[in-house]
Coordinates of C-alpha atoms in Angstrom, one line a residue:
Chain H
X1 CA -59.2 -29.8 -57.4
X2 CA -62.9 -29.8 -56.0
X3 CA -63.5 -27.3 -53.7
X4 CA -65.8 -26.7 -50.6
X5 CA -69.1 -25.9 -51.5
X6 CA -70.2 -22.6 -49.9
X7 CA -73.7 -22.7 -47.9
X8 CA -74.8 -20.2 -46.0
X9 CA -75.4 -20.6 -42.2
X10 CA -79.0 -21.1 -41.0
X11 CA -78.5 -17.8 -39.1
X12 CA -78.3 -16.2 -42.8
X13 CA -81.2 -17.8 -43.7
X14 CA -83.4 -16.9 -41.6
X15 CA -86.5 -14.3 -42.9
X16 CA -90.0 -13.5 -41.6
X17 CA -91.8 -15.9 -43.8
X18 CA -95.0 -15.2 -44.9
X19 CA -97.8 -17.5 -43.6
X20 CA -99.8 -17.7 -45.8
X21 CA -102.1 -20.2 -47.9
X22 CA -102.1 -20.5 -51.6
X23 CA -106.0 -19.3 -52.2
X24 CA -104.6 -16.1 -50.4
X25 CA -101.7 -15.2 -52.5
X26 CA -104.0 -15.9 -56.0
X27 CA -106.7 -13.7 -54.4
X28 CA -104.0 -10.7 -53.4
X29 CA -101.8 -11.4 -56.8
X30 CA -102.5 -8.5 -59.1
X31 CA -102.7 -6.2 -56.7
X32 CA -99.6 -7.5 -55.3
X33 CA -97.4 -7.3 -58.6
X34 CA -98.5 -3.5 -59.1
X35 CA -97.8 -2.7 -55.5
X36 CA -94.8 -4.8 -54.3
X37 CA -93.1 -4.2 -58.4
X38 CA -89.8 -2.6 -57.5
X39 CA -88.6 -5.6 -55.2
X40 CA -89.9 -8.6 -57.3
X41 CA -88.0 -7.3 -60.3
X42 CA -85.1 -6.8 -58.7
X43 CA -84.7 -9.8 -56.8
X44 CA -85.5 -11.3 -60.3
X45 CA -83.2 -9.8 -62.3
X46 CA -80.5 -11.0 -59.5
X47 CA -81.2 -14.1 -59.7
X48 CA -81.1 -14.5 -63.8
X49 CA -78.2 -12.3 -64.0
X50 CA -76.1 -14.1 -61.3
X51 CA -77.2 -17.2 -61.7
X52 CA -76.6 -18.4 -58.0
X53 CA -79.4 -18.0 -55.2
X54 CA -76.6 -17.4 -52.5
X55 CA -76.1 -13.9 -54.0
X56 CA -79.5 -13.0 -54.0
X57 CA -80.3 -13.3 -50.2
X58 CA -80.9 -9.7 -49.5
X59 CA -82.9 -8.9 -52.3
X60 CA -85.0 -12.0 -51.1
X61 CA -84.8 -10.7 -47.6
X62 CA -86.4 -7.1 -49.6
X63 CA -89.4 -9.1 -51.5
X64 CA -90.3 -10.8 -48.2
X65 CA -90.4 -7.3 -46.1
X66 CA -92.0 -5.7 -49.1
X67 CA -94.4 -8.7 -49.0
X68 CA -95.1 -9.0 -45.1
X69 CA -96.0 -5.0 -45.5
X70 CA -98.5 -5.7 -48.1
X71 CA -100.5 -7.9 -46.3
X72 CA -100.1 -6.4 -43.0
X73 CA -102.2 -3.5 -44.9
X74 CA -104.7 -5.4 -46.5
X75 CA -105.4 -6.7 -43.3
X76 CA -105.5 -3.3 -41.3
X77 CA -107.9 -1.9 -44.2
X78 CA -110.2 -4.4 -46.0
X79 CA -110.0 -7.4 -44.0
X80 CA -113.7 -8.1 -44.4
X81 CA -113.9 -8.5 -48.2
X82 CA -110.4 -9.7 -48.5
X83 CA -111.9 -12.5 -46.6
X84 CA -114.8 -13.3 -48.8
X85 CA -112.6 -13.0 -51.7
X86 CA -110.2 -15.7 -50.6
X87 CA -112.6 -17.9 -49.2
X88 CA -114.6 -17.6 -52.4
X89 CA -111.8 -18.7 -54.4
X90 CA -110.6 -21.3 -51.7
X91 CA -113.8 -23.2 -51.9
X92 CA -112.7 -24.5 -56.2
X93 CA -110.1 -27.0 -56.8
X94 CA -108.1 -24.6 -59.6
X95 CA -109.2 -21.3 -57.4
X96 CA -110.3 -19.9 -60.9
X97 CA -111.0 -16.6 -60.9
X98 CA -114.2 -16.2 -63.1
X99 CA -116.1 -17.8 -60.0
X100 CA -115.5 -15.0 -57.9
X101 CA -115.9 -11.8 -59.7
X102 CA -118.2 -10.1 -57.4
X103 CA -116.3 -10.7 -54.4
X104 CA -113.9 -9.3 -56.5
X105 CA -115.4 -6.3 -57.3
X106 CA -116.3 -5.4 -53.4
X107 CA -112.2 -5.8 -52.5
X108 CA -111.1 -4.1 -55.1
X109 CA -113.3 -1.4 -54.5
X110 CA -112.5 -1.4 -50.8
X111 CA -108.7 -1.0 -51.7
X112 CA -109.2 1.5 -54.5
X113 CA -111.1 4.1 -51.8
X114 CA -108.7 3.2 -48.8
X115 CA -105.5 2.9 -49.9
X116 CA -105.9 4.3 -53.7
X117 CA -104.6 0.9 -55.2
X118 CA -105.5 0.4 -58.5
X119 CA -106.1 -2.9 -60.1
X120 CA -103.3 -3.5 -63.3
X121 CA -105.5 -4.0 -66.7
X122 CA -105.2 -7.3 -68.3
X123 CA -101.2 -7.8 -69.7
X124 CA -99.6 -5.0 -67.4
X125 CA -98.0 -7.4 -65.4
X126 CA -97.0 -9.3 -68.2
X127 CA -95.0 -6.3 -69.9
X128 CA -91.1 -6.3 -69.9
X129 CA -89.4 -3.4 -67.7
X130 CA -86.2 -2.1 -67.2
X131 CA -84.8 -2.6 -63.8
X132 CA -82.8 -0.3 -62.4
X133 CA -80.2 -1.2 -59.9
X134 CA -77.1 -0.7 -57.7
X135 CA -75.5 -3.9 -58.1
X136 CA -73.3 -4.0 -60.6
X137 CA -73.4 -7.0 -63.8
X138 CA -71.3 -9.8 -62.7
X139 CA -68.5 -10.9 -65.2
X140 CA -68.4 -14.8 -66.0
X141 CA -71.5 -15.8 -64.0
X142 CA -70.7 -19.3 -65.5
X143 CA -67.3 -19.5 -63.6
X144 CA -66.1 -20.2 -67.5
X145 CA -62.1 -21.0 -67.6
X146 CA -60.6 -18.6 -69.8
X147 CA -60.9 -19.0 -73.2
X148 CA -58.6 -19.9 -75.9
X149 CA -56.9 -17.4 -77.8
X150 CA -58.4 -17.2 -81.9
X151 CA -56.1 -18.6 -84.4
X152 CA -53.6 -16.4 -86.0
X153 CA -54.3 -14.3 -89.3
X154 CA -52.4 -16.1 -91.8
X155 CA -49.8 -13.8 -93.7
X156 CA -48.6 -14.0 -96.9
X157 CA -50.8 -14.9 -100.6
X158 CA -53.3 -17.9 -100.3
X159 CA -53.3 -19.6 -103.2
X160 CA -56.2 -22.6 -103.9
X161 CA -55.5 -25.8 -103.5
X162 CA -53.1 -27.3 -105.7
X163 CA -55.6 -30.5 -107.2
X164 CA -58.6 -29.7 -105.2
X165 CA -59.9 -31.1 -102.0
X166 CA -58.3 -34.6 -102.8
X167 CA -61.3 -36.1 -101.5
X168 CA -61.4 -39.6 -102.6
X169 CA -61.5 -39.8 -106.3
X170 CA -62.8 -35.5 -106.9
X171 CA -59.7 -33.6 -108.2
X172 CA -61.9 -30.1 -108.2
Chain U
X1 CA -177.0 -66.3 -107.5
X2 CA -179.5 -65.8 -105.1
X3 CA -182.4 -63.3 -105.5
X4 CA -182.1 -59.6 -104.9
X5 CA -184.6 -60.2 -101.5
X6 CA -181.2 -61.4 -99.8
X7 CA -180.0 -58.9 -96.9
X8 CA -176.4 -57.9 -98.6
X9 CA -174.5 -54.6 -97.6
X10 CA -174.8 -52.4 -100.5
X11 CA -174.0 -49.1 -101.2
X12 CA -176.0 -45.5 -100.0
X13 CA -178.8 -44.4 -102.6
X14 CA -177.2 -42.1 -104.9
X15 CA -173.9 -43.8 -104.5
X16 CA -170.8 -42.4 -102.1
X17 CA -169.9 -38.8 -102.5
X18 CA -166.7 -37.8 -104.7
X19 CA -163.9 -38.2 -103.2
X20 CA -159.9 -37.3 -104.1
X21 CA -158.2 -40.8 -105.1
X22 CA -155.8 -38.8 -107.3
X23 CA -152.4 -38.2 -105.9
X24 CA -151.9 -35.2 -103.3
X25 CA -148.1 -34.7 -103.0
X26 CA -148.4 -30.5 -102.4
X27 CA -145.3 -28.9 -102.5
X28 CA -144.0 -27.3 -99.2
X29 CA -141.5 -26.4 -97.2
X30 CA -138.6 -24.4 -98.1
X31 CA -136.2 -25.1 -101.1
X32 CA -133.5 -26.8 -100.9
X33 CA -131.0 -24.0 -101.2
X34 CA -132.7 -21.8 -98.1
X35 CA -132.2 -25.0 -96.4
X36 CA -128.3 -25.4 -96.7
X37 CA -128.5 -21.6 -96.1
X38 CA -130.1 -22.0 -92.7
X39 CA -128.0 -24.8 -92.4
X40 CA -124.8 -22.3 -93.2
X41 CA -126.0 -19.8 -91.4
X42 CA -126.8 -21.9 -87.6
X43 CA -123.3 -23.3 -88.1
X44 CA -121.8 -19.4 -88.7
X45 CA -123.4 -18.2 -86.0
X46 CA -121.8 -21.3 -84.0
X47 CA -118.7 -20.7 -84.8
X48 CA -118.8 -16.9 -84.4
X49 CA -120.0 -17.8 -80.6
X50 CA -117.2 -20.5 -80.0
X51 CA -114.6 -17.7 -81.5
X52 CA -116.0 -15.0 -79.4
X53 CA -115.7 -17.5 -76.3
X54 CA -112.3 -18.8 -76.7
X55 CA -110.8 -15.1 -77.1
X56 CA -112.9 -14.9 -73.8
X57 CA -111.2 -17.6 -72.5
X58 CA -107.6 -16.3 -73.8
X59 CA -108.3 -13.5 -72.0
X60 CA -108.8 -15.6 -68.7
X61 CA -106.1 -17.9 -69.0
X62 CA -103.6 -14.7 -69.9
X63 CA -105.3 -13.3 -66.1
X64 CA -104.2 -16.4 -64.2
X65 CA -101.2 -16.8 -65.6
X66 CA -100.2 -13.0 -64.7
X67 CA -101.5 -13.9 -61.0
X68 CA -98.5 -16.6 -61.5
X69 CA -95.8 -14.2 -62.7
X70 CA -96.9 -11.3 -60.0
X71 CA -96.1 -14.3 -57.5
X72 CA -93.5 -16.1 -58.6
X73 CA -90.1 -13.7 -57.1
X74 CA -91.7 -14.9 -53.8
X75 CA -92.4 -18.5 -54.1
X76 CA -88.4 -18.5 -56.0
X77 CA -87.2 -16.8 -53.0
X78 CA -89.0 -19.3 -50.6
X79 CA -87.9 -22.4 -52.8
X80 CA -83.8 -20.7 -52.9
X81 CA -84.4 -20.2 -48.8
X82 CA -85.4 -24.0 -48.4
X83 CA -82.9 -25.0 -50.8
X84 CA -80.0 -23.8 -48.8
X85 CA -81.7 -24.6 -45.8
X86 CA -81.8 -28.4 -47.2
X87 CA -78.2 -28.0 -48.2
X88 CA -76.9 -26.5 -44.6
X89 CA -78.6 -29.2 -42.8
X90 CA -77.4 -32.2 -44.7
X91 CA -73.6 -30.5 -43.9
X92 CA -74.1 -30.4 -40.7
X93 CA -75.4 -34.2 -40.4
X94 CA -72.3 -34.9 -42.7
X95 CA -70.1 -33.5 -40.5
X96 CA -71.5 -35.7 -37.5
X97 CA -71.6 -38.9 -39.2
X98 CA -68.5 -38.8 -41.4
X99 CA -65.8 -37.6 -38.8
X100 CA -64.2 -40.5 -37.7
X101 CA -63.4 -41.4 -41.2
X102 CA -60.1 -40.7 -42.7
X103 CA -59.4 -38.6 -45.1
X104 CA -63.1 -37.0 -45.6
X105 CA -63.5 -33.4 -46.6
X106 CA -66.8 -32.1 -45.4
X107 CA -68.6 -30.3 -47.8
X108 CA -66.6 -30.6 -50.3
X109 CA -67.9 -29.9 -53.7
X110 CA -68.8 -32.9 -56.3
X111 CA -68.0 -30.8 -59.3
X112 CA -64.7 -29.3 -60.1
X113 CA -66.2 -26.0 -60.6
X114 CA -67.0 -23.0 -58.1
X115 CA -70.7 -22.4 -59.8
X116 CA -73.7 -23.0 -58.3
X117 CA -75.2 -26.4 -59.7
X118 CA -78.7 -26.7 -58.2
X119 CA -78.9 -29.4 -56.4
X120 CA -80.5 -33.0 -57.2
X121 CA -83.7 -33.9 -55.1
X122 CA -81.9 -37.0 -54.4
X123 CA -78.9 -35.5 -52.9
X124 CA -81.1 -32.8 -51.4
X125 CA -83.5 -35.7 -49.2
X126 CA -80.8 -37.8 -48.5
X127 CA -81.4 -38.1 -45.2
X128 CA -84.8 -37.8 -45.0
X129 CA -87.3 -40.4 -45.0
X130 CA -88.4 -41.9 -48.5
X131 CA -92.2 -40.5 -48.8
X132 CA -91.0 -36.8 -48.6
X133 CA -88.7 -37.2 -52.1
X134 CA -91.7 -39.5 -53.6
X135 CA -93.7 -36.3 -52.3
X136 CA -91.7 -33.7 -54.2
X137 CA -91.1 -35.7 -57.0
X138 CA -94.8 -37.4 -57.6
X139 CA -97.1 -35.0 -55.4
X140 CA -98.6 -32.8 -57.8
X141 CA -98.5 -35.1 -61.1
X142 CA -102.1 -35.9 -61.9
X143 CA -101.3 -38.6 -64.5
X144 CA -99.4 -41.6 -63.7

């Protein structure tokens, strides 16, 4: 018997969203996954473990705040070179990051004397960690119907078959 | 035939000075095996460069794609959001157009399961005009 389908209100979904454009979030990425690391990963691990995004609104909620206070502190401290990174990255189709390494080396300068962020070396963000977390595993994330029950152990002497597996013409 | 007081071009008194008719083929240039070596050796030091410039390159690539990973939790959270935002709205209009029809359960689930089955784009744009499903579905593809 179908059921009704659960979705939350628009009240629910409502977050402080992040205006932002994507040259932006490339230019502030590394030093966004070494500062903002304890909310991504949970909110991550949520998702993959529950399987269902409904679950995961707060944690979402958590990696927008998290996100909204990153920037909002970039922009109080190195606005300037922020700026000239972005832009710099903005102005190529891919936004590669090999164009821009100076402007790069300004911000991150800038952040590493006011705010003491360092930037991760190449693969840190890339290396698996252990989450830890209050909410506990969910059991049957895949709504599975309860399985069957394994055969029997079969008592008593089994013998071999009597003329083999009597498959077509083989008698062995 | 005529007399030696004819004009005639002859040669210089004394006759020309020697000169080399014998065959000059010197033998120069380097041998043949210090030529594959060079040969060898510009290709070597090719391929050492393109090696030395694709581990470069590795390194690059592995650089963008961590900018991906640090940003994917909030572009998944933005995508879940507008998702469910997609989902509540198209309820809503369900429950406005279908309710003079008998028998219709709003929102009622297509599957016979309670887990979350991510939605189609086509049931997800229903509603909306065509070019914003051709836009999610085609916008970014660069082939055809």
């Amino acid at each position: 018997m179908p059921t009704k389908l659960d979705v939350p209100t628009l009240q629910e979904l409502k977050v402080d969203e992040i205006k932002v454009s994507s040259s932006v979030l490339k230019a502030a990425a590394h030093h966004y996954g070494s500062q903002c690391d304890k909310p991504n990963k949970e909110f991550m691990l949520c998702r993959w473990e529950e399987k269902d995004p409904r679950k995961c609104l707060e944690e979402g909620r958590k990696v927008n705040e998290c996100a909204l206070n990153f920037f909002r502190q970039i922009k109080g401290n190195c606005a300037e070179s922020f700026t000239e990174y972005w832009t710099c990255l903005d102005y190529s189709n891919l936004a590669e990051l090999r164009h821009c390494r100076k402007q790069q080396h300004a911000f991150d300068s800038c952040v590493l004397e006011k705010l003491g962020w360092e930037r991760p070396d190449l693969g840190d963000l890339s290396k698996v960690t252990k989450v830890a977390t209050s909410r506990p595993l969910p059991e049957n994330p895949y709504h599975a119907r309860p399985r069957p029950e394994p055969n029997q152990t079969i008592e008593g002497k089994l013998e071999p078959a009597k003329h083999g597996s009597r498959l077509f013409f083989w008698n062995w | 035939m005529a007399g030696s007081k004819v004009k005639q071009d002859m040669p210089p008194p004394g006759g020309y000075a020697p000169f080399d008719y014998k065959r000059n083929l010197p033998k120069r240039g380097l041998s043949g095996y210090s030529m594959f070596g060079i040969g060898i050796g510009i290709m070597v030091f090719g391929y050492w460069r393109l090696f030395k410039w694709n581990r470069e390159r590795r390194r690059l690539q592995i650089e963008e794609l961590e900018a991906r990973i640090a940003l994917m939790p909030l572009l998944q959270a933005e995508h879940d959001r507008r998702t469910l935002r997609m989902l509540r709205e198209n309820l809503e209009e369900e429950a406005v157009i279908m309710k003079d029809v008998p028998g219709w359960k709003v929102g009622q689930n297509v599957f016979h399961t309670d887990r979350w089955v991510t939605p189609l784009s086509e049931e997800l744009f229903n509603l909306r005009p065509r070019e914003e499903l051709l836009h999610k579905r085609f916008g970014f593809l660069w082939y055809v």
